[in-house]
Coordinates of C-alpha atoms (C1' of nucleotides) in Angstrom, one line a residue:
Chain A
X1120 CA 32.0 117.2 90.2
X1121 CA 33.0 114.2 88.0
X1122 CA 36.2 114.8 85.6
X1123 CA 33.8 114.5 83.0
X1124 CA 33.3 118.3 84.0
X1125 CA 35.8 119.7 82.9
X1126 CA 36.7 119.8 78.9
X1127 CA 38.7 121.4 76.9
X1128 CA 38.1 124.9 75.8
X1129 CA 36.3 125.4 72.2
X1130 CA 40.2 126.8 71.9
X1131 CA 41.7 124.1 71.7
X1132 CA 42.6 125.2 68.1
X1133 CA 45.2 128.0 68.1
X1134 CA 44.7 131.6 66.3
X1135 CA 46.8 131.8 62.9
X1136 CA 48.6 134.3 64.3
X1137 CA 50.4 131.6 66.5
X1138 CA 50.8 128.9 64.4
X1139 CA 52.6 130.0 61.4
X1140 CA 55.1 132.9 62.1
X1141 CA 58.3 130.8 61.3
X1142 CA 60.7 133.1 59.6
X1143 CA 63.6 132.0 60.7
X1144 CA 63.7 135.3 63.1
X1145 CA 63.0 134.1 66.4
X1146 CA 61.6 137.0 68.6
X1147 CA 61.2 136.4 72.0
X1148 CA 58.3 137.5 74.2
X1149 CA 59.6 140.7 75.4
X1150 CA 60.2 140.9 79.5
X1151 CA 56.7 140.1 80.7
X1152 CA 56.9 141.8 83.5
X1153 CA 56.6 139.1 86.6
X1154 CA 53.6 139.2 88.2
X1155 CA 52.5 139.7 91.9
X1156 CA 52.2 136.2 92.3
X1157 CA 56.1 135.1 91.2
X1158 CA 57.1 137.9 93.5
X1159 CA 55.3 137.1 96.3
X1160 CA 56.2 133.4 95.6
X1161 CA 59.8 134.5 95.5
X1162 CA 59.8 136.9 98.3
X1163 CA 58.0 134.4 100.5
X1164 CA 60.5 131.3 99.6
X1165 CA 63.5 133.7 100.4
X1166 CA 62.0 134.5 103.5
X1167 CA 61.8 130.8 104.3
X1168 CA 64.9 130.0 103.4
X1169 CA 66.7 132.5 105.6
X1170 CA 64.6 131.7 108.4
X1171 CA 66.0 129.5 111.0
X1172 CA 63.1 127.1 111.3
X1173 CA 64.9 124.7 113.5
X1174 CA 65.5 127.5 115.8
X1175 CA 63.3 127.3 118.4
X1176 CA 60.4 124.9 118.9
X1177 CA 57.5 127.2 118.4
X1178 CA 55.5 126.4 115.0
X1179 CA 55.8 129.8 113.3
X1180 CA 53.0 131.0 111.7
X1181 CA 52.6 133.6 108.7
X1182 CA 49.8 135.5 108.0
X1183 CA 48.3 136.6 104.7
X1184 CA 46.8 139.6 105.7
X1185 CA 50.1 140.9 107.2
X1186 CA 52.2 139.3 104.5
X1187 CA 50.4 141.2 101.6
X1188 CA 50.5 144.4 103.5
X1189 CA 54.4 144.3 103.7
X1190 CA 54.4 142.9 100.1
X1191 CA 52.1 146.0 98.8
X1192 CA 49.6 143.7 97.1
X1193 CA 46.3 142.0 97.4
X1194 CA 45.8 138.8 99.7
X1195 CA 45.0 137.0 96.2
X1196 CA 48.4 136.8 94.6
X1197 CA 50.0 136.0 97.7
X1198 CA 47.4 133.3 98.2
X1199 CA 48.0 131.9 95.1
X1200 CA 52.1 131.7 95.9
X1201 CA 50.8 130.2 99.2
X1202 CA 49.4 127.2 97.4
X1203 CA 52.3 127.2 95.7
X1204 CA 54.8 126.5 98.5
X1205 CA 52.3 124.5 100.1
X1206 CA 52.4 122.3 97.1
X1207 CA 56.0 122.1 97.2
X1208 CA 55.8 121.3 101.0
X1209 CA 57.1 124.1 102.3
X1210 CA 54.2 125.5 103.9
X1211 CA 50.7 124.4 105.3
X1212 CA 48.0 126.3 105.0
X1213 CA 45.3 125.2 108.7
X1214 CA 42.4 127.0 108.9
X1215 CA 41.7 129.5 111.3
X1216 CA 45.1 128.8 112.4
X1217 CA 47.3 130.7 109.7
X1218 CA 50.1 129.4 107.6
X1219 CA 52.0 126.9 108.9
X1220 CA 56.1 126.9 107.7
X1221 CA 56.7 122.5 107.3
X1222 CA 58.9 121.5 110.1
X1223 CA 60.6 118.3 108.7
X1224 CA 61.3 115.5 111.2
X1225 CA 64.2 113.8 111.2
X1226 CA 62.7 110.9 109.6
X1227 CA 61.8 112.4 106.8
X1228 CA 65.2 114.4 106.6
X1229 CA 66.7 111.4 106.6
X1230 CA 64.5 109.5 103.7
X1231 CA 65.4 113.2 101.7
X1232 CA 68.8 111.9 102.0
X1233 CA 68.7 108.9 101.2
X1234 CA 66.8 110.0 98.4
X1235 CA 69.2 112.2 97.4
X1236 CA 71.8 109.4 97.6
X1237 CA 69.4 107.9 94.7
X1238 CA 69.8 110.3 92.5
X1239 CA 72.9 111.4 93.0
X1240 CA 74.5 108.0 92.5
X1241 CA 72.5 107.6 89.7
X1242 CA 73.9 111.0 88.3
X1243 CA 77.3 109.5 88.5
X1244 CA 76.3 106.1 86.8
X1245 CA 75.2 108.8 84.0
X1246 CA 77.8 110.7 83.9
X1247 CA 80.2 108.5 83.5
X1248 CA 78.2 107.3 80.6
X1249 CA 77.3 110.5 78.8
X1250 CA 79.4 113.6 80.2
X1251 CA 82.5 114.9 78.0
X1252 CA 86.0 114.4 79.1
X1253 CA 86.1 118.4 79.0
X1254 CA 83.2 118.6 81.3
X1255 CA 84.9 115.7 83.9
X1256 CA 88.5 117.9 83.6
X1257 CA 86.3 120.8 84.8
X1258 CA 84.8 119.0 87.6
X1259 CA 88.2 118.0 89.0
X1260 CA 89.8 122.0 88.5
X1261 CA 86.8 123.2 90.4
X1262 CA 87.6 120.8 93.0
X1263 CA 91.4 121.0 92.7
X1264 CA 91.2 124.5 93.4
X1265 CA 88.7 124.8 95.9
X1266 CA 90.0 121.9 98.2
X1267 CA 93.4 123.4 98.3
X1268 CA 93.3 127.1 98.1
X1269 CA 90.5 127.6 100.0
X1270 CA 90.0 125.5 102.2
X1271 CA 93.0 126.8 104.6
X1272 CA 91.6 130.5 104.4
X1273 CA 87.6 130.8 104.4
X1274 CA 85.2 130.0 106.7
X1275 CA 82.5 126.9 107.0
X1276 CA 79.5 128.3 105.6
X1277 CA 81.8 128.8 101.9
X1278 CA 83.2 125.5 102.3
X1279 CA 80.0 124.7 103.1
X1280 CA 78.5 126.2 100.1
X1281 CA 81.3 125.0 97.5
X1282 CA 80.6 121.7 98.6
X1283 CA 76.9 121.8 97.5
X1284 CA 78.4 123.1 94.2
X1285 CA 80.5 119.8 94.0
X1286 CA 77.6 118.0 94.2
X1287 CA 75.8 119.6 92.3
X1288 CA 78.2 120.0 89.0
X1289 CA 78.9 116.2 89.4
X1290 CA 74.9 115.9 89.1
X1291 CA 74.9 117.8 86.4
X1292 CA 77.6 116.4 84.9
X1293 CA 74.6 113.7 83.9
X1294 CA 73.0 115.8 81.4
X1295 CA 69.7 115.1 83.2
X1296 CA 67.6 118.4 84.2
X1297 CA 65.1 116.6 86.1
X1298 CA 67.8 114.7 88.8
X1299 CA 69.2 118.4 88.8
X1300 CA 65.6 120.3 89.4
X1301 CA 65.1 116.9 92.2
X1302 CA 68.4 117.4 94.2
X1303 CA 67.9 120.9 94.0
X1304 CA 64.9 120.6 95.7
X1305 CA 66.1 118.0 98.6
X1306 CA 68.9 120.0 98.8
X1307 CA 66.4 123.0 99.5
X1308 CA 64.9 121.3 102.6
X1309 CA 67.9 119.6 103.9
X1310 CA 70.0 122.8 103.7
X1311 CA 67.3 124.3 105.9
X1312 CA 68.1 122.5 109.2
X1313 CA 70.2 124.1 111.4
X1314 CA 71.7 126.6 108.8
X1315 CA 74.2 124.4 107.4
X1316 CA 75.2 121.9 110.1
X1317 CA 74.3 118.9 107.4
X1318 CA 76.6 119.6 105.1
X1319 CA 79.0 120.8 107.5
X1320 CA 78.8 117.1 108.7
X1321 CA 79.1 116.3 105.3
X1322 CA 82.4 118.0 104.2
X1323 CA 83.5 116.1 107.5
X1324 CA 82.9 112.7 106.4
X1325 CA 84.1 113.2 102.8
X1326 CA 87.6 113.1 102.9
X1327 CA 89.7 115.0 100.0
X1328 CA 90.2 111.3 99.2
X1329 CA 86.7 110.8 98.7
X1330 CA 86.5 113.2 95.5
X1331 CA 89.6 112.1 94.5
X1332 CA 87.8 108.7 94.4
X1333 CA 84.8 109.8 92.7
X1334 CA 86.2 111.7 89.9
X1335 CA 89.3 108.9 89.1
X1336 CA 85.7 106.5 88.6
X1337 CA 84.2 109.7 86.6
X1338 CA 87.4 109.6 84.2
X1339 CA 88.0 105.7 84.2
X1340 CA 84.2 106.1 83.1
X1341 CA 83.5 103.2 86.1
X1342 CA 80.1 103.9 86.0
X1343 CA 79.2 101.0 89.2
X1344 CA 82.2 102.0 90.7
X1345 CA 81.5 105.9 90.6
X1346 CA 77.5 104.9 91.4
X1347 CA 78.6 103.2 94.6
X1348 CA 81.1 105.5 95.9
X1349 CA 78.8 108.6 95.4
X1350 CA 75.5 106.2 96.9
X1351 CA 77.7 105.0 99.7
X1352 CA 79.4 108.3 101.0
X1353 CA 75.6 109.6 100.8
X1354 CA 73.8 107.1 102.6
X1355 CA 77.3 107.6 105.4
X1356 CA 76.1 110.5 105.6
X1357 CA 72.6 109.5 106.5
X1358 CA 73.8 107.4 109.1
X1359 CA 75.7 110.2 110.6
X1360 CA 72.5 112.2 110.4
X1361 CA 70.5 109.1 111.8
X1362 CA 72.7 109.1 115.0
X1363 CA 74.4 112.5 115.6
X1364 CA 71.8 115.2 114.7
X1365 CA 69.0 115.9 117.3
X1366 CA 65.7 117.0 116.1
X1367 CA 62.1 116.5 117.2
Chain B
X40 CA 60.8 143.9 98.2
X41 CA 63.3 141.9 100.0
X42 CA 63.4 139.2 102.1
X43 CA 63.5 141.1 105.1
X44 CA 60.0 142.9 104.2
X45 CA 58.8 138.9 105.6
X46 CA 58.8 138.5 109.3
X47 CA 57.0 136.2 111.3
X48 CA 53.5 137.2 112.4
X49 CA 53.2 138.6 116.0
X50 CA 51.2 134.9 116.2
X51 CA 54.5 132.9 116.2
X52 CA 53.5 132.5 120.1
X53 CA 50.3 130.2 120.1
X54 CA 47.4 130.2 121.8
X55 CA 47.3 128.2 125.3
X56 CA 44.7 125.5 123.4
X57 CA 47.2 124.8 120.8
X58 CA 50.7 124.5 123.1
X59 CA 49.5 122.1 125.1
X60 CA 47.5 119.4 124.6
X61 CA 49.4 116.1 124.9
X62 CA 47.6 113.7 126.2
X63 CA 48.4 110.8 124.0
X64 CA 45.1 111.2 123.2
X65 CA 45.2 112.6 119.4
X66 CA 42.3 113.3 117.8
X67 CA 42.2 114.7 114.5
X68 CA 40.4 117.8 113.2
X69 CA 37.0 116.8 112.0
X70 CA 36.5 115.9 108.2
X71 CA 36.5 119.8 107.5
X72 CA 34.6 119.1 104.5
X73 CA 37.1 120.2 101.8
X74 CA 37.7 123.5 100.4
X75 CA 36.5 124.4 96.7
X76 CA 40.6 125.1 95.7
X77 CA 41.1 121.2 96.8
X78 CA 37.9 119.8 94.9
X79 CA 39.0 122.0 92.0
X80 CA 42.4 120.7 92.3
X81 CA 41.5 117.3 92.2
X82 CA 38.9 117.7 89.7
X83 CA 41.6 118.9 87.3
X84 CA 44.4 116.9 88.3
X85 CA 41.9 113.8 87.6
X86 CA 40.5 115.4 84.5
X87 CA 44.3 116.1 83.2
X88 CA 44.9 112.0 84.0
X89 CA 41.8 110.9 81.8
X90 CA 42.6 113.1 78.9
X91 CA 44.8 111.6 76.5
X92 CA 47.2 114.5 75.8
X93 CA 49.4 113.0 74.0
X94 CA 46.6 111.7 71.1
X95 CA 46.6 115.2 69.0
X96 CA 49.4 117.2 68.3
X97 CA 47.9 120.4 69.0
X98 CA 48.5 122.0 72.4
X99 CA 45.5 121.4 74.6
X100 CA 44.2 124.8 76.5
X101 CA 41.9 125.4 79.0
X102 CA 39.6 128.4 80.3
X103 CA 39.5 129.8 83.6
X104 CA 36.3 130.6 83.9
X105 CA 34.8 127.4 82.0
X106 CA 36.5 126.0 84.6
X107 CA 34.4 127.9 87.1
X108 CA 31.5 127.4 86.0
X109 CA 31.7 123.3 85.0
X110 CA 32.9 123.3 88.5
X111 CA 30.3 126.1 89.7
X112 CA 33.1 128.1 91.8
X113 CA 34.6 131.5 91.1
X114 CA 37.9 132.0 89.7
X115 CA 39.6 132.0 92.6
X116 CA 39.6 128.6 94.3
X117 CA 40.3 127.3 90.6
X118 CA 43.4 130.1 90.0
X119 CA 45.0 128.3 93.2
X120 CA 44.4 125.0 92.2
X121 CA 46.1 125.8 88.9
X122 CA 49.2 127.6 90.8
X123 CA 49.5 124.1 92.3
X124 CA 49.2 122.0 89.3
X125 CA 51.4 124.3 87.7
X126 CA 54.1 123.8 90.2
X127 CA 53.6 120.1 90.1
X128 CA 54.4 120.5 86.7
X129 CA 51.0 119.6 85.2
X130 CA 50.3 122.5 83.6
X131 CA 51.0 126.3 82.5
X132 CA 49.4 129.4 82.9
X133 CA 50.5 131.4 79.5
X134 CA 49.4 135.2 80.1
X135 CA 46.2 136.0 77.5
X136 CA 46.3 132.1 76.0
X137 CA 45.1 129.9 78.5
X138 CA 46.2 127.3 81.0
X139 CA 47.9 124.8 78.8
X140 CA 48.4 121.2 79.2
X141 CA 52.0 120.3 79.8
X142 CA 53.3 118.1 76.7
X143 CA 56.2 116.4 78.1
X144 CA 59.2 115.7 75.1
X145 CA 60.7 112.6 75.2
X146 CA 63.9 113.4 76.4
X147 CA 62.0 114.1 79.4
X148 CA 60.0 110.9 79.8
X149 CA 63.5 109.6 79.5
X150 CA 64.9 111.9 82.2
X151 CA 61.2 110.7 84.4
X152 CA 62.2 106.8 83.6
X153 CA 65.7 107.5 84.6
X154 CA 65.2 109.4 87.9
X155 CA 62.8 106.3 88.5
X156 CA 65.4 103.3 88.1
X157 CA 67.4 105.7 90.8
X158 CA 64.6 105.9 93.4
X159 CA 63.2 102.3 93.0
X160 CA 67.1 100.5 92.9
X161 CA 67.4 102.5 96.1
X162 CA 64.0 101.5 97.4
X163 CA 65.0 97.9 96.8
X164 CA 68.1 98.4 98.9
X165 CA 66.6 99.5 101.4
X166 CA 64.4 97.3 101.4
X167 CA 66.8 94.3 101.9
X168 CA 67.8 96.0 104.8
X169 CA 64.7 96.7 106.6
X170 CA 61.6 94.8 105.4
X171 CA 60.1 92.7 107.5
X172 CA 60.1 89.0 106.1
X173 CA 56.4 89.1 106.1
X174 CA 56.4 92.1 103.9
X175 CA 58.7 90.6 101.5
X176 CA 56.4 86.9 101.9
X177 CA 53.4 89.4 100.7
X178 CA 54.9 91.1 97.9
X179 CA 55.9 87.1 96.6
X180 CA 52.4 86.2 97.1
X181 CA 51.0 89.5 95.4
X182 CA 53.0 88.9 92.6
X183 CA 52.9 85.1 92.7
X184 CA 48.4 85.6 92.3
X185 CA 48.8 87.9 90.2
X186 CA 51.1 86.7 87.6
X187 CA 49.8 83.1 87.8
X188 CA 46.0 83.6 87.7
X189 CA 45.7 86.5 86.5
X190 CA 47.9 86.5 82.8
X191 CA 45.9 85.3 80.7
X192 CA 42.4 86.1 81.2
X193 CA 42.4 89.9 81.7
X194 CA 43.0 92.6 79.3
X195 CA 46.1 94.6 78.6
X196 CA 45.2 97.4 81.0
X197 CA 44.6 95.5 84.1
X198 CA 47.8 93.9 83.7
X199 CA 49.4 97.0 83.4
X200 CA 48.1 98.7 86.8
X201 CA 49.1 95.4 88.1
X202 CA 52.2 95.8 87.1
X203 CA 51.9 99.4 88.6
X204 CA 51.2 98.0 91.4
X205 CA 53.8 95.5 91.9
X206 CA 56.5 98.5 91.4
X207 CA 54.2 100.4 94.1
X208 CA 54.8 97.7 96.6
X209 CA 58.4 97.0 96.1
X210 CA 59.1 100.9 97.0
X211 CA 56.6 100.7 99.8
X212 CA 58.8 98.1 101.5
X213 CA 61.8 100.4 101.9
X214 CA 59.5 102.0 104.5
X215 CA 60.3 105.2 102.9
X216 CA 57.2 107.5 102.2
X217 CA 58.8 110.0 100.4
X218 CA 60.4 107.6 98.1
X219 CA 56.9 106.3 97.2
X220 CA 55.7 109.7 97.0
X221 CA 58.2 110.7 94.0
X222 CA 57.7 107.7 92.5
X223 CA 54.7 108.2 92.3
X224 CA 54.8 111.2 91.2
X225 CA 57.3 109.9 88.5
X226 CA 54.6 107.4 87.1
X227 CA 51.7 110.2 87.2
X228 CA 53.7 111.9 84.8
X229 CA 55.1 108.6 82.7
X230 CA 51.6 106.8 82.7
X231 CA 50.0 110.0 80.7
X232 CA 51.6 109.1 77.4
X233 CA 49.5 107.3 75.3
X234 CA 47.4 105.3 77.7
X235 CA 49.6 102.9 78.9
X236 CA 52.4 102.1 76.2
X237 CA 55.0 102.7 78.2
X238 CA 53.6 100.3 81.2
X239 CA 53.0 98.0 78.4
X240 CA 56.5 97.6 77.7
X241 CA 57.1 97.8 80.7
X242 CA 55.4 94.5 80.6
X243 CA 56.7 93.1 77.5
X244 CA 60.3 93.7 79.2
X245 CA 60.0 92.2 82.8
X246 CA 60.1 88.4 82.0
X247 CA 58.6 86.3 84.9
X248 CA 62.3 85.5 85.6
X249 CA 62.9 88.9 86.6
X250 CA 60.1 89.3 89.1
X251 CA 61.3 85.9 90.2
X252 CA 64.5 87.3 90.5
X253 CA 63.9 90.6 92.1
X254 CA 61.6 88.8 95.4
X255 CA 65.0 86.1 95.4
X256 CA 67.5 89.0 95.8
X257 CA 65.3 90.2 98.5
X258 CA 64.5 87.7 100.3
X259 CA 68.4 86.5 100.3
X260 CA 68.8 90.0 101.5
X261 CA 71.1 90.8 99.0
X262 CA 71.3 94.6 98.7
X263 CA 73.2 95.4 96.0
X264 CA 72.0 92.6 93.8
X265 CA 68.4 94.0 94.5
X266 CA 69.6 97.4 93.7
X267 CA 71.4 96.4 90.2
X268 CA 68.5 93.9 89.1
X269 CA 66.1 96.8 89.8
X270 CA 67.9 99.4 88.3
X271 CA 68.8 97.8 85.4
X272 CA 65.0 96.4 84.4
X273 CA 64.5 100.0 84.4
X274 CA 66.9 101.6 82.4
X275 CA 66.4 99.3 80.0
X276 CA 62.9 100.4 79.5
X277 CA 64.5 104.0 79.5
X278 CA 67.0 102.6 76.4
X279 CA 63.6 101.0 74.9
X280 CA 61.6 104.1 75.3
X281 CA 64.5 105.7 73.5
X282 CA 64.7 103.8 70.9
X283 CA 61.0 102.4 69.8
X284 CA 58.4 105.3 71.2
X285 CA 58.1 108.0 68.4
X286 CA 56.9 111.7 70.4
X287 CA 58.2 115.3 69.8
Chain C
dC194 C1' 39.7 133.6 141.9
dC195 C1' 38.1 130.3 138.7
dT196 C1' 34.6 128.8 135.3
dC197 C1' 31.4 129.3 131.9
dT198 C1' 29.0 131.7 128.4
dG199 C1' 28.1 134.4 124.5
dA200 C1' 29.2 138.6 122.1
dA201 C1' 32.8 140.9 119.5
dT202 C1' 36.6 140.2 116.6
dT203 C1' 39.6 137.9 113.6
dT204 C1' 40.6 134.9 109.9
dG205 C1' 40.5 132.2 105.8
dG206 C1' 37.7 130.9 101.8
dC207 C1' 35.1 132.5 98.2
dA208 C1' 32.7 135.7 95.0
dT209 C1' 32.7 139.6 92.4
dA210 C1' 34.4 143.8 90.2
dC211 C1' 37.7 146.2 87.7
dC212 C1' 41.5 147.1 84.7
dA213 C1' 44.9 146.9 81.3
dA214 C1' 46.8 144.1 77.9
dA215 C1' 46.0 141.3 74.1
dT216 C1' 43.2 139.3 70.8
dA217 C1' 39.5 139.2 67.5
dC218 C1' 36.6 141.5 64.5
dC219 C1' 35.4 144.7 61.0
dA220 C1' 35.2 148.1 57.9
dA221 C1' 37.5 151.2 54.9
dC222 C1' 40.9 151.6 51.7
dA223 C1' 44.3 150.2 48.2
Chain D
dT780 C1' 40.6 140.6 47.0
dG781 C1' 44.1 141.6 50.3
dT782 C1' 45.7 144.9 53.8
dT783 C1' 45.5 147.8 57.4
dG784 C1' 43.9 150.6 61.0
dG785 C1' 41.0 151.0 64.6
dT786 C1' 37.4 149.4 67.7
dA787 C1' 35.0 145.9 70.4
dT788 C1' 35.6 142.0 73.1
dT789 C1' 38.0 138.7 75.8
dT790 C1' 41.1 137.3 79.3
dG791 C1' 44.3 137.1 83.1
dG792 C1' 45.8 139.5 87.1
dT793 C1' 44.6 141.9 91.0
dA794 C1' 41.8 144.3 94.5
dT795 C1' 38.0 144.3 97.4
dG796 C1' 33.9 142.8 99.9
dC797 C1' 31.3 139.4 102.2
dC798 C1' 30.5 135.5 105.1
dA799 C1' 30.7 131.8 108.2
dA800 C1' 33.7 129.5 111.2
dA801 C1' 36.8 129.8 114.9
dT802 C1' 39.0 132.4 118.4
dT803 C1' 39.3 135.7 121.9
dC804 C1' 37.7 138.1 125.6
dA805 C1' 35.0 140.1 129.0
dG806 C1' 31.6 139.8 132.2
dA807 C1' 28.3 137.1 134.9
dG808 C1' 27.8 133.6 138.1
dG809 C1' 29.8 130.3 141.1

DNA sequence: CCTCTGAATTTGGCATACCAAATACCAACA
DNA sequence: TGTTGGTATTTGGTATGCCAAATTCAGAGG
């Protein structure tokens, strides 16, 4: 089964009808109606996400056969999302044993965030290079209004949540899709420990100073001095993590 | 179908043989000769390195069930190796036209460079602060053989994976495996334009001094000078790539 | 009551079949 | 000769069936 195996198709060359078709008019591929596979992909990373893996100790198991029942579908499109998530790490698939939802340790939570200090610090060094003055001036209203008006009244979980969404609008700030797909996806894993309790640590050890700092470096375009601050309040944050959370 | 349609399978308790079994003795499930959905994965994902997609401008497609038969498998193991490539990125499945070939623009090799100089700079901090002096001594003499001896008589391409390979240890010093792993999955992606170019410059770029300079900072255990001398080699091949690699 | 054995059952991996949508082909007509 | 309409064929998505490996369980033997 050498690579020399596999070729490509004697289709290589497209069908007119794809080629040309250039009028100007641009008509999109109507709906395309999602297939089973999406869904179940969908449905089955919802279903992780409001799980509370770190609840209790037990592995949890899935199992296809009961999963496609509940989904109303075959056991192939649901295996195919399967591979999916288990190429995404979300899942493992052990023979005879069913499938396996990824318990992270605390190591590797930790190297997520210190990963996610990587590219979040490197966001800043972007944005200060690249993002408009409009799109900075939005940054700090967000924050402006979130860190005053709301902090007083609503619970942890939206602090919680707007937090995340200061993150990631300064990320995105840097124009760059792929540190926003890449933090999206840490943030995915990190977020699911202990429903929240990461970034609950992490609004406490960013004080409203903190922003303040970060955004003042944004609009002095400081791009070390907005790196650092973001990489070092992150990596605090790993720290905390390293010593305060207790998993395993 | 919601969320809630996804429960954990009455298994979630395990089986007595599985619970316990703590003996400090681990051994490790037999070989369990690999599935047909993991050779076919590999098989493509190996296939997909050794093409040169980038030679031809016309989008490179290929057939299910050539596939299967090359590989002499059904469709099925082969759909699931695709769903994984596909959410790696590799590739996409385009209803009635074949699995195509993901061409990556430039913007995005830029974006893939980018995210790199964030995850290696960070590697190299961290690697100040935890490598063990022996490590560092054996990335010195790695890169010491290897840039001495090795220069002038081999080809291009060798130097290049060298090269490679230096990168590869630096980020295996920080002790971080998933750091390494998105790197490497970074350079997967980088490496599969034009056979090499980009390593090439890479090449052209890192002056002996900078090696040099790299190992110093570590050895000396300076953190943030690692960090910036790292980080800035790369994004400079990013502002290279920008400017002299012609794609799109 | 515990242990061991092997038969019954379950499970995941794979192959195959089927269908509807989309494409390619072709022939009749302008 | 160029279009057009309709038919044949291809293709991806899904369902289903089969099988071997692994697990479970019950019953025999201690």
């Amino acid at each position: 089964m050498s690579s020399e195996d596999i070729r490509v198709s004697s289709k290589a060359v497209l069908n007119k009808r794809w080629q040309s078709g250039d009028h100007g008019l641009s008509i999109e591929r109507l709906p395309a109606k999602e297939s089973f596979k999406s869904k179940a992909y969908a449905a089955l990373k919802e279903a992780i996400t409001n799980m509370n893996i770190y609840g209790s100790n037990e592995p949890v198991l899935l199992d296809e056969r009961d999963i496609s029942e509940r989904l109303g579908a075959s056991r192939t499109p649901v295996r195919e999302a399967v591979a999916m998530l288990e190429q995404e790490g979300l899942l493992r698939a052990v023979p005879r044993r069913g499938i396996l939802v990824v318990r992270r340790t605390k190591a590797e939570i930790i190297e997520m965030i210190e990963a996610w200090a990587a590219l979040e610090s490197m966001a800043a060094r972007l944005a200060t290079l690249r993002a408009s003055d409009e799109a900075i001036a939005e940054l700090r209203a967000y924050y402006k209004e979130f860190d005053t008006s709301r902090i007083e009244r609503e619970r942890n979980d939206d602090y919680s949540s707007a937090n995340i969404a200061f993150h990631q609008g300064l990320i995105r700030l840097s124009g760059s899709s792929l540190l926003a797909a890449m933090t999206d996806n840490l943030f995915f894993h990190v977020r699911a420990i202990r429903h929240r309790t990461i970034f609950e640590m992490d609004r406490a050890q960013r004080s409203a100073a903190d922003h303040q700092e970060i955004i003042l470096a944004l609009e002095a375009r400081d791009a070390d001095r907005a790196e650092r601050l973001v990489r070092d309040h992150t990596l605090r944050l790993a720290r905390h993590v390293e010593s305060h959370v207790d998993l395993d």
